[in-house]
Amino acid sequence: MVLKVKVRLKVSQNQIAWLFRRGRGLTGLKNLGNTCYMNSIIQCLNNTAILVAYFRNGQYLEHVNRSASTRGAIAEEVAAVVRALWSGQYRFIATRDLRNEVGKQQRAFRGCEQQDSHEFLTILMDWLHLDLQFRADAPPHKDSLAPSEKAWYEYTKSKESLILRLFYGQIKSTVRCTVCSKQSVTYESFSNLSLELPANANRCSLSDCLKLYLSGETIPGWNCPNCKDKRDAVKKLDISKLPPVLVIHFKRFYVDPKEYQANAYRKKQTYIDFPLEGLDMRQVAPACPGAAAYELYAVSNHYGSMEGGHYTAYCKSSLYGKWYKYDDHVVTEIPASDVKSSAAYILFYSSCGPARAS
Ligand SMILES: [Zn+2]
């Protein structure tokens, strides 16, 4: 009996040493020919603790939606990748099946050309939301709902997903006629906030970008339903629903106005200061319930230009509590002081607290 235990222990010690070398969730992703944009996003999602638990414990299987346009296939491939990344068995893996499935759904992601990680993330969120659905209870008194809640219900139609509940928020857009002051309010859902950077600034802060986003803009020639004429209007955005996981994208790429015809993209290398802890959304979204403090846990970085660029991810492991750099197949520990850089392209903030993936 003692011997048995000893033998067992020996094996498990070896296993522990072996796991430690690779580290669970510290698995790289092979570059399959300019797939670093995809790898960067997968690693950010793979460090979203609640999502990882959902895929690893098999709960997602109850929600796979075969009637979605993607027939649940994207969700199944993402689940397989997450499980492999957390198995501790591999130093790095290749995501050929996921990539094939993604390529089947969207031609742009099929080839070997560099793509935009933000575009990939946005479309992946929509696919995963459609692929993993469950029915939520309809609100008991639809008529007594606040306008934003009503719009949210009309958007979801009680078809929800963990993706929706984690990542999707809502924006209220108010367009006001500058002549008669007639207001038109619409609501839109988002899976990430896409923020402009202040013009001609070498440095700015996330709070500057949020203020700019929410500051309002003039729309010339708005068809005012009251004046029944084209008027100048002011469009103002407000966040009406904040998700538990807030994803923020910086619009670093823009079409060069001087080379508009050539559709040449330029990149803003602005250094953006953002908090690693304590992003307080109560100031920017005072109307939102539960707009508590957010903690940064992942960053998708972009280096170089639009055509010849490279993506990496910086993620904080919920298991080890440290930051790691995911550069395709190579994963290395980095100090938290390295996380802020002018390469930061998409930020992943969580208000869920330190939910630990085990
Ligand atoms: Zn008007």
mmCIF file of C-alpha atoms and ligand atoms in Angstrom:
data_model
loop_
_atom_site.group_PDB
_atom_site.id
_atom_site.type_symbol
_atom_site.label_atom_id
_atom_site.label_comp_id
_atom_site.label_asym_id
_atom_site.label_seq_id
_atom_site.Cartn_x
_atom_site.Cartn_y
_atom_site.Cartn_z
ATOM 1 C CA MET A 1 0.000 0.000 0.000
ATOM 2 C CA VAL A 2 2.758 2.388 0.979
ATOM 3 C CA LEU A 3 4.724 1.380 -2.075
ATOM 4 C CA LYS A 4 1.749 2.025 -4.307
ATOM 5 C CA VAL A 5 1.353 5.495 -2.870
ATOM 6 C CA LYS A 6 5.031 6.132 -3.349
ATOM 7 C CA VAL A 7 4.937 5.078 -6.954
ATOM 8 C CA ARG A 8 1.878 7.176 -7.537
ATOM 9 C CA LEU A 9 3.464 10.133 -5.897
ATOM 10 C CA LYS A 10 6.567 9.751 -7.998
ATOM 11 C CA VAL A 11 4.535 9.763 -11.168
ATOM 12 C CA SER A 12 2.454 12.722 -10.097
ATOM 13 C CA GLN A 13 5.545 14.661 -9.066
ATOM 14 C CA ASN A 14 6.933 14.087 -12.511
ATOM 15 C CA GLN A 15 3.644 15.192 -13.926
ATOM 16 C CA ILE A 16 3.658 18.314 -11.804
ATOM 17 C CA ALA A 17 7.174 19.172 -12.983
ATOM 18 C CA TRP A 18 6.074 18.500 -16.538
ATOM 19 C CA LEU A 19 2.930 20.574 -16.194
ATOM 20 C CA PHE A 20 4.895 23.354 -14.582
ATOM 21 C CA ARG A 21 7.280 23.475 -17.491
ATOM 22 C CA ARG A 22 4.452 23.951 -19.915
ATOM 23 C CA GLY A 23 1.990 25.617 -17.600
ATOM 24 C CA ARG A 24 -1.748 25.288 -17.995
ATOM 25 C CA GLY A 25 -3.155 28.011 -20.177
ATOM 26 C CA LEU A 26 0.427 28.983 -21.043
ATOM 27 C CA THR A 27 0.346 27.178 -24.372
ATOM 28 C CA GLY A 28 1.449 28.884 -27.569
ATOM 29 C CA LEU A 29 -0.320 28.888 -30.933
ATOM 30 C CA LYS A 30 1.542 28.019 -34.091
ATOM 31 C CA ASN A 31 1.503 30.638 -36.825
ATOM 32 C CA LEU A 32 -0.224 29.049 -39.830
ATOM 33 C CA GLY A 33 0.819 31.823 -42.222
ATOM 34 C CA ASN A 34 -0.091 35.316 -40.976
ATOM 35 C CA THR A 35 -2.512 33.953 -38.397
ATOM 36 C CA CYS A 36 -1.026 36.005 -35.556
ATOM 37 C CA TYR A 37 -4.167 38.220 -35.609
ATOM 38 C CA MET A 38 -6.243 35.131 -34.819
ATOM 39 C CA ASN A 39 -3.749 33.770 -32.284
ATOM 40 C CA SER A 40 -3.735 37.064 -30.414
ATOM 41 C CA ILE A 41 -7.539 37.069 -30.063
ATOM 42 C CA ILE A 42 -7.752 33.393 -29.096
ATOM 43 C CA GLN A 43 -5.238 33.943 -26.286
ATOM 44 C CA CYS A 44 -7.224 36.934 -24.983
ATOM 45 C CA LEU A 45 -10.423 34.867 -24.962
ATOM 46 C CA ASN A 46 -8.511 31.931 -23.473
ATOM 47 C CA ASN A 47 -7.741 34.126 -20.457
ATOM 48 C CA THR A 48 -11.386 35.065 -19.891
ATOM 49 C CA ALA A 49 -11.828 32.900 -16.796
ATOM 50 C CA ILE A 50 -15.609 32.358 -16.916
ATOM 51 C CA LEU A 51 -15.536 31.511 -20.622
ATOM 52 C CA VAL A 52 -12.677 29.049 -20.084
ATOM 53 C CA ALA A 53 -14.576 27.312 -17.268
ATOM 54 C CA TYR A 54 -17.685 27.103 -19.491
ATOM 55 C CA PHE A 55 -15.760 25.415 -22.312
ATOM 56 C CA ARG A 56 -13.670 23.170 -20.077
ATOM 57 C CA ASN A 57 -16.465 21.816 -17.869
ATOM 58 C CA GLY A 58 -18.586 20.939 -20.901
ATOM 59 C CA GLN A 59 -21.513 23.195 -19.955
ATOM 60 C CA TYR A 60 -21.371 24.760 -23.426
ATOM 61 C CA LEU A 61 -22.533 21.408 -24.901
ATOM 62 C CA GLU A 62 -26.061 22.084 -23.585
ATOM 63 C CA HIS A 63 -26.209 25.276 -25.649
ATOM 64 C CA VAL A 64 -24.733 24.300 -29.018
ATOM 65 C CA ASN A 65 -27.149 25.666 -31.603
ATOM 66 C CA ARG A 66 -27.299 23.507 -34.732
ATOM 67 C CA SER A 67 -29.769 25.848 -36.418
ATOM 68 C CA ALA A 68 -27.303 28.755 -36.432
ATOM 69 C CA SER A 69 -25.741 29.634 -39.773
ATOM 70 C CA THR A 70 -22.457 28.237 -38.422
ATOM 71 C CA ARG A 71 -24.290 25.118 -37.069
ATOM 72 C CA GLY A 72 -22.445 25.350 -33.759
ATOM 73 C CA ALA A 73 -19.192 24.473 -35.506
ATOM 74 C CA ILE A 74 -17.262 27.612 -34.543
ATOM 75 C CA ALA A 75 -18.153 27.136 -30.874
ATOM 76 C CA GLU A 76 -17.072 23.503 -30.984
ATOM 77 C CA GLU A 77 -13.721 24.369 -32.554
ATOM 78 C CA VAL A 78 -13.093 27.181 -30.062
ATOM 79 C CA ALA A 79 -13.988 24.791 -27.218
ATOM 80 C CA ALA A 80 -11.523 22.195 -28.565
ATOM 81 C CA VAL A 81 -8.776 24.829 -28.757
ATOM 82 C CA VAL A 82 -9.456 26.118 -25.217
ATOM 83 C CA ARG A 83 -9.396 22.577 -23.826
ATOM 84 C CA ALA A 84 -6.106 21.819 -25.581
ATOM 85 C CA LEU A 85 -4.585 25.106 -24.376
ATOM 86 C CA TRP A 86 -5.478 24.227 -20.775
ATOM 87 C CA SER A 87 -4.515 20.542 -20.916
ATOM 88 C CA GLY A 88 -0.925 21.294 -19.962
ATOM 89 C CA GLN A 89 0.170 18.700 -22.489
ATOM 90 C CA TYR A 90 1.583 20.919 -25.187
ATOM 91 C CA ARG A 91 4.051 23.747 -25.429
ATOM 92 C CA PHE A 92 2.135 24.980 -28.441
ATOM 93 C CA ILE A 93 -0.666 23.757 -30.691
ATOM 94 C CA ALA A 94 -1.890 24.438 -34.243
ATOM 95 C CA THR A 95 -5.494 25.589 -34.684
ATOM 96 C CA ARG A 96 -6.003 24.224 -38.215
ATOM 97 C CA ASP A 97 -9.577 23.013 -37.659
ATOM 98 C CA LEU A 98 -10.730 26.298 -36.163
ATOM 99 C CA ARG A 99 -9.002 28.195 -38.919
ATOM 100 C CA ASN A 100 -10.659 26.026 -41.595
ATOM 101 C CA GLU A 101 -14.072 26.525 -40.037
ATOM 102 C CA VAL A 102 -13.534 30.285 -39.773
ATOM 103 C CA GLY A 103 -12.340 30.355 -43.402
ATOM 104 C CA LYS A 104 -15.481 28.500 -44.499
ATOM 105 C CA GLN A 105 -17.664 31.176 -42.905
ATOM 106 C CA GLN A 106 -15.678 34.205 -44.022
ATOM 107 C CA ARG A 107 -13.518 34.143 -47.128
ATOM 108 C CA ALA A 108 -11.160 36.877 -45.900
ATOM 109 C CA PHE A 109 -9.926 34.617 -43.099
ATOM 110 C CA ARG A 110 -9.174 31.714 -45.443
ATOM 111 C CA GLY A 111 -6.019 33.005 -47.085
ATOM 112 C CA CYS A 112 -2.580 33.758 -45.764
ATOM 113 C CA GLU A 113 -2.993 37.521 -45.722
ATOM 114 C CA GLN A 114 -2.738 39.561 -42.578
ATOM 115 C CA GLN A 115 -6.144 40.499 -41.162
ATOM 116 C CA ASP A 116 -7.398 42.917 -38.560
ATOM 117 C CA SER A 117 -7.665 41.288 -35.115
ATOM 118 C CA HIS A 118 -10.516 43.655 -34.217
ATOM 119 C CA GLU A 119 -12.546 42.596 -37.227
ATOM 120 C CA PHE A 120 -11.893 38.957 -36.386
ATOM 121 C CA LEU A 121 -12.878 39.436 -32.739
ATOM 122 C CA THR A 122 -16.133 41.228 -33.621
ATOM 123 C CA ILE A 123 -17.252 38.556 -36.055
ATOM 124 C CA LEU A 124 -16.103 35.715 -33.767
ATOM 125 C CA MET A 125 -18.235 37.144 -30.937
ATOM 126 C CA ASP A 126 -21.301 37.202 -33.193
ATOM 127 C CA TRP A 127 -20.665 33.620 -34.326
ATOM 128 C CA LEU A 128 -20.160 32.363 -30.780
ATOM 129 C CA HIS A 129 -23.299 34.153 -29.603
ATOM 130 C CA LEU A 130 -25.334 32.463 -32.368
ATOM 131 C CA ASP A 131 -23.622 29.107 -31.843
ATOM 132 C CA LEU A 132 -24.239 28.861 -28.094
ATOM 133 C CA GLN A 133 -27.805 29.859 -27.300
ATOM 134 C CA PHE A 134 -30.298 29.289 -24.574
ATOM 135 C CA ARG A 135 -33.739 30.713 -23.931
ATOM 136 C CA ALA A 136 -34.008 33.251 -21.180
ATOM 137 C CA ASP A 137 -37.282 34.063 -19.445
ATOM 138 C CA ALA A 138 -39.210 36.848 -21.126
ATOM 139 C CA PRO A 139 -39.614 39.897 -18.909
ATOM 140 C CA PRO A 140 -42.967 39.689 -17.064
ATOM 141 C CA HIS A 141 -44.180 43.207 -17.911
ATOM 142 C CA LYS A 142 -42.836 44.171 -21.275
ATOM 143 C CA ASP A 143 -44.764 47.447 -21.318
ATOM 144 C CA SER A 144 -43.349 48.675 -18.039
ATOM 145 C CA LEU A 145 -39.734 48.215 -19.152
ATOM 146 C CA ALA A 146 -37.418 51.204 -19.398
ATOM 147 C CA PRO A 147 -36.718 52.146 -23.054
ATOM 148 C CA SER A 148 -33.193 50.716 -22.935
ATOM 149 C CA GLU A 149 -34.410 47.424 -21.408
ATOM 150 C CA LYS A 150 -37.158 47.217 -23.996
ATOM 151 C CA ALA A 151 -34.640 47.739 -26.803
ATOM 152 C CA TRP A 152 -32.393 45.085 -25.260
ATOM 153 C CA TYR A 153 -35.277 42.614 -25.110
ATOM 154 C CA GLU A 154 -36.213 43.365 -28.722
ATOM 155 C CA TYR A 155 -32.588 42.737 -29.679
ATOM 156 C CA THR A 156 -32.176 39.414 -27.871
ATOM 157 C CA LYS A 157 -35.768 38.144 -28.240
ATOM 158 C CA SER A 158 -34.994 35.974 -25.185
ATOM 159 C CA LYS A 159 -32.275 34.164 -27.149
ATOM 160 C CA GLU A 160 -29.268 34.578 -24.954
ATOM 161 C CA SER A 161 -25.813 33.153 -24.601
ATOM 162 C CA LEU A 162 -22.965 33.318 -22.129
ATOM 163 C CA ILE A 163 -21.158 35.387 -24.767
ATOM 164 C CA LEU A 164 -24.012 37.905 -24.798
ATOM 165 C CA ARG A 165 -24.180 38.077 -21.000
ATOM 166 C CA LEU A 166 -20.416 38.480 -20.649
ATOM 167 C CA PHE A 167 -19.410 40.734 -23.539
ATOM 168 C CA TYR A 168 -22.426 42.597 -24.927
ATOM 169 C CA GLY A 169 -23.469 46.027 -23.830
ATOM 170 C CA GLN A 170 -25.721 48.724 -25.236
ATOM 171 C CA ILE A 171 -25.270 52.254 -26.523
ATOM 172 C CA LYS A 172 -27.962 54.900 -26.520
ATOM 173 C CA SER A 173 -27.710 57.270 -29.471
ATOM 174 C CA THR A 174 -29.542 60.601 -29.292
ATOM 175 C CA VAL A 175 -29.773 62.752 -32.414
ATOM 176 C CA ARG A 176 -31.051 66.292 -31.757
ATOM 177 C CA CYS A 177 -32.080 68.811 -34.403
ATOM 178 C CA THR A 178 -30.200 72.097 -33.887
ATOM 179 C CA VAL A 179 -33.187 74.079 -35.203
ATOM 180 C CA CYS A 180 -36.274 72.643 -33.480
ATOM 181 C CA SER A 181 -34.535 70.509 -30.793
ATOM 182 C CA LYS A 182 -36.521 67.423 -31.824
ATOM 183 C CA GLN A 183 -34.737 64.321 -30.447
ATOM 184 C CA SER A 184 -34.552 60.856 -31.906
ATOM 185 C CA VAL A 185 -33.290 58.066 -29.650
ATOM 186 C CA THR A 186 -32.066 54.659 -30.814
ATOM 187 C CA TYR A 187 -30.302 51.810 -29.034
ATOM 188 C CA GLU A 188 -27.572 49.585 -30.378
ATOM 189 C CA SER A 189 -25.808 46.598 -28.881
ATOM 190 C CA PHE A 190 -22.033 46.216 -28.971
ATOM 191 C CA SER A 191 -19.537 43.468 -28.209
ATOM 192 C CA ASN A 192 -16.705 45.998 -28.010
ATOM 193 C CA LEU A 193 -16.387 49.761 -27.858
ATOM 194 C CA SER A 194 -14.480 51.176 -30.819
ATOM 195 C CA LEU A 195 -12.808 54.431 -29.782
ATOM 196 C CA GLU A 196 -11.262 57.189 -31.898
ATOM 197 C CA LEU A 197 -7.980 58.685 -30.700
ATOM 198 C CA PRO A 198 -7.689 62.449 -30.181
ATOM 199 C CA ALA A 199 -6.265 64.087 -33.329
ATOM 200 C CA ASN A 200 -2.572 64.989 -33.446
ATOM 201 C CA ALA A 201 -1.749 63.653 -30.011
ATOM 202 C CA ASN A 202 1.372 61.570 -29.407
ATOM 203 C CA ARG A 203 0.025 60.614 -26.006
ATOM 204 C CA CYS A 204 -3.438 60.327 -24.608
ATOM 205 C CA SER A 205 -5.317 58.321 -22.024
ATOM 206 C CA LEU A 206 -8.143 55.829 -22.222
ATOM 207 C CA SER A 207 -10.256 58.361 -20.365
ATOM 208 C CA ASP A 208 -9.522 60.967 -23.109
ATOM 209 C CA CYS A 209 -10.703 58.460 -25.736
ATOM 210 C CA LEU A 210 -13.858 57.622 -23.764
ATOM 211 C CA LYS A 211 -14.659 61.317 -23.320
ATOM 212 C CA LEU A 212 -14.157 61.922 -27.037
ATOM 213 C CA TYR A 213 -16.404 58.958 -27.875
ATOM 214 C CA LEU A 214 -19.186 60.230 -25.610
ATOM 215 C CA SER A 215 -18.759 63.926 -26.408
ATOM 216 C CA GLY A 216 -21.126 64.071 -29.392
ATOM 217 C CA GLU A 217 -20.620 65.082 -33.004
ATOM 218 C CA THR A 218 -22.366 67.258 -35.543
ATOM 219 C CA ILE A 219 -24.217 65.514 -38.365
ATOM 220 C CA PRO A 220 -24.880 67.861 -41.286
ATOM 221 C CA GLY A 221 -28.021 67.306 -43.342
ATOM 222 C CA TRP A 222 -30.003 65.151 -40.916
ATOM 223 C CA ASN A 223 -33.561 64.547 -42.076
ATOM 224 C CA CYS A 224 -35.463 66.095 -39.201
ATOM 225 C CA PRO A 225 -38.916 64.434 -38.930
ATOM 226 C CA ASN A 226 -40.272 67.563 -37.223
ATOM 227 C CA CYS A 227 -38.888 70.290 -39.522
ATOM 228 C CA LYS A 228 -39.425 67.905 -42.476
ATOM 229 C CA ASP A 229 -36.179 69.253 -43.888
ATOM 230 C CA LYS A 230 -32.437 68.621 -43.853
ATOM 231 C CA ARG A 231 -30.952 70.125 -40.704
ATOM 232 C CA ASP A 232 -27.704 70.104 -38.793
ATOM 233 C CA ALA A 233 -28.049 67.756 -35.874
ATOM 234 C CA VAL A 234 -25.944 66.782 -32.868
ATOM 235 C CA LYS A 235 -25.450 63.090 -32.218
ATOM 236 C CA LYS A 236 -24.613 62.094 -28.674
ATOM 237 C CA LEU A 237 -23.726 58.601 -27.467
ATOM 238 C CA ASP A 238 -24.267 57.283 -23.950
ATOM 239 C CA ILE A 239 -23.491 53.846 -22.592
ATOM 240 C CA SER A 240 -26.842 52.441 -21.452
ATOM 241 C CA LYS A 241 -25.669 48.955 -20.511
ATOM 242 C CA LEU A 242 -22.198 47.881 -19.472
ATOM 243 C CA PRO A 243 -21.194 44.238 -19.822
ATOM 244 C CA PRO A 244 -19.218 42.381 -17.122
ATOM 245 C CA VAL A 245 -16.375 42.031 -19.637
ATOM 246 C CA LEU A 246 -15.713 45.322 -21.367
ATOM 247 C CA VAL A 247 -13.676 45.118 -24.571
ATOM 248 C CA ILE A 248 -12.218 48.373 -25.862
ATOM 249 C CA HIS A 249 -10.746 48.827 -29.338
ATOM 250 C CA PHE A 250 -8.585 51.779 -30.374
ATOM 251 C CA LYS A 251 -9.123 52.982 -33.941
ATOM 252 C CA ARG A 252 -5.440 53.138 -34.815
ATOM 253 C CA PHE A 253 -5.997 52.494 -38.523
ATOM 254 C CA TYR A 254 -7.410 55.116 -40.833
ATOM 255 C CA VAL A 255 -7.541 55.738 -44.564
ATOM 256 C CA ASP A 256 -4.945 58.344 -45.518
ATOM 257 C CA PRO A 257 -6.981 61.293 -46.884
ATOM 258 C CA LYS A 258 -4.117 62.120 -49.281
ATOM 259 C CA GLU A 259 -4.247 58.615 -50.740
ATOM 260 C CA TYR A 260 -7.979 58.092 -50.499
ATOM 261 C CA GLN A 261 -8.203 56.506 -53.955
ATOM 262 C CA ALA A 262 -5.506 53.970 -53.214
ATOM 263 C CA ASN A 263 -7.370 53.051 -50.000
ATOM 264 C CA ALA A 264 -4.034 53.242 -48.188
ATOM 265 C CA TYR A 265 -4.300 52.630 -44.471
ATOM 266 C CA ARG A 266 -2.110 54.461 -42.029
ATOM 267 C CA LYS A 267 -1.588 53.695 -38.382
ATOM 268 C CA LYS A 268 -1.570 56.011 -35.393
ATOM 269 C CA GLN A 269 1.265 55.032 -33.071
ATOM 270 C CA THR A 270 -0.193 57.113 -30.206
ATOM 271 C CA TYR A 271 0.824 55.970 -26.738
ATOM 272 C CA ILE A 272 -2.394 55.449 -24.782
ATOM 273 C CA ASP A 273 -2.264 55.362 -21.017
ATOM 274 C CA PHE A 274 -4.793 52.962 -19.487
ATOM 275 C CA PRO A 275 -5.242 51.588 -15.972
ATOM 276 C CA LEU A 276 -4.404 47.952 -15.197
ATOM 277 C CA GLU A 277 -6.694 48.093 -12.194
ATOM 278 C CA GLY A 278 -9.587 50.249 -11.101
ATOM 279 C CA LEU A 279 -10.996 51.472 -14.429
ATOM 280 C CA ASP A 280 -14.015 53.245 -12.982
ATOM 281 C CA MET A 281 -16.816 53.337 -15.542
ATOM 282 C CA ARG A 282 -19.186 55.052 -13.093
ATOM 283 C CA GLN A 283 -17.851 58.412 -14.230
ATOM 284 C CA VAL A 284 -18.361 57.773 -17.946
ATOM 285 C CA ALA A 285 -21.576 55.776 -17.607
ATOM 286 C CA PRO A 286 -23.365 57.172 -14.546
ATOM 287 C CA ALA A 287 -26.762 55.933 -15.777
ATOM 288 C CA CYS A 288 -25.621 52.295 -15.887
ATOM 289 C CA PRO A 289 -26.413 50.054 -12.980
ATOM 290 C CA GLY A 290 -23.395 48.196 -11.681
ATOM 291 C CA ALA A 291 -20.796 50.217 -13.569
ATOM 292 C CA ALA A 292 -18.175 49.143 -11.084
ATOM 293 C CA ALA A 293 -14.418 49.103 -11.322
ATOM 294 C CA TYR A 294 -12.864 47.031 -14.073
ATOM 295 C CA GLU A 295 -9.569 45.174 -14.054
ATOM 296 C CA LEU A 296 -7.467 44.645 -17.170
ATOM 297 C CA TYR A 297 -6.710 41.001 -17.969
ATOM 298 C CA ALA A 298 -5.748 40.901 -21.654
ATOM 299 C CA VAL A 299 -4.409 43.113 -24.442
ATOM 300 C CA SER A 300 -4.208 42.406 -28.168
ATOM 301 C CA ASN A 301 -1.118 44.261 -29.443
ATOM 302 C CA HIS A 302 -0.330 45.339 -32.966
ATOM 303 C CA TYR A 303 3.170 46.216 -34.151
ATOM 304 C CA GLY A 304 4.210 47.745 -37.452
ATOM 305 C CA SER A 305 1.942 48.839 -40.296
ATOM 306 C CA MET A 306 -1.375 47.575 -41.652
ATOM 307 C CA GLU A 307 0.217 45.465 -44.387
ATOM 308 C CA GLY A 308 3.379 44.324 -42.638
ATOM 309 C CA GLY A 309 2.297 44.021 -39.049
ATOM 310 C CA HIS A 310 2.473 41.531 -36.237
ATOM 311 C CA TYR A 311 0.085 40.739 -33.393
ATOM 312 C CA THR A 312 0.788 39.437 -29.907
ATOM 313 C CA ALA A 313 -1.290 39.195 -26.734
ATOM 314 C CA TYR A 314 -0.455 40.140 -23.157
ATOM 315 C CA CYS A 315 -2.648 38.226 -20.736
ATOM 316 C CA LYS A 316 -2.879 37.902 -16.997
ATOM 317 C CA SER A 317 -3.229 34.262 -16.008
ATOM 318 C CA SER A 318 -6.123 33.749 -13.611
ATOM 319 C CA LEU A 319 -4.278 30.636 -12.400
ATOM 320 C CA TYR A 320 -0.799 32.051 -11.797
ATOM 321 C CA GLY A 321 -1.737 35.710 -11.247
ATOM 322 C CA LYS A 322 1.081 36.891 -13.536
ATOM 323 C CA TRP A 323 1.276 38.535 -16.944
ATOM 324 C CA TYR A 324 2.469 36.592 -19.976
ATOM 325 C CA LYS A 325 3.320 37.522 -23.521
ATOM 326 C CA TYR A 326 1.802 35.232 -26.157
ATOM 327 C CA ASP A 327 3.800 35.639 -29.349
ATOM 328 C CA ASP A 328 2.472 32.884 -31.606
ATOM 329 C CA HIS A 329 4.102 29.644 -30.350
ATOM 330 C CA VAL A 330 6.252 31.377 -27.714
ATOM 331 C CA VAL A 331 4.852 32.206 -24.263
ATOM 332 C CA THR A 332 7.005 34.156 -21.800
ATOM 333 C CA GLU A 333 6.369 35.820 -18.450
ATOM 334 C CA ILE A 334 6.531 39.619 -18.495
ATOM 335 C CA PRO A 335 6.445 42.223 -15.709
ATOM 336 C CA ALA A 336 3.134 44.082 -15.316
ATOM 337 C CA SER A 337 5.035 47.300 -16.117
ATOM 338 C CA ASP A 338 5.469 46.064 -19.728
ATOM 339 C CA VAL A 339 1.732 45.737 -20.367
ATOM 340 C CA LYS A 340 1.169 49.383 -21.351
ATOM 341 C CA SER A 341 2.786 50.131 -24.691
ATOM 342 C CA SER A 342 2.036 52.018 -27.883
ATOM 343 C CA ALA A 343 1.220 48.638 -29.472
ATOM 344 C CA ALA A 344 -1.948 48.239 -27.350
ATOM 345 C CA TYR A 345 -4.821 47.745 -29.791
ATOM 346 C CA ILE A 346 -7.672 45.976 -27.973
ATOM 347 C CA LEU A 347 -8.122 45.942 -24.189
ATOM 348 C CA PHE A 348 -10.096 43.322 -22.254
ATOM 349 C CA TYR A 349 -11.422 44.505 -18.887
ATOM 350 C CA SER A 350 -13.367 42.419 -16.399
ATOM 351 C CA SER A 351 -15.548 43.476 -13.491
ATOM 352 C CA CYS A 352 -16.179 39.863 -12.470
ATOM 353 C CA GLY A 353 -13.467 39.816 -9.828
ATOM 354 C CA PRO A 354 -10.707 37.266 -9.659
ATOM 355 C CA ALA A 355 -12.692 34.260 -10.934
ATOM 356 C CA ARG A 356 -10.079 31.572 -10.945
ATOM 357 C CA ALA A 357 -9.800 29.028 -13.705
ATOM 358 C CA SER A 358 -8.649 25.740 -12.252
HETATM 359 ZN ZN ZN B 1 -35.911 69.996 -36.585
#
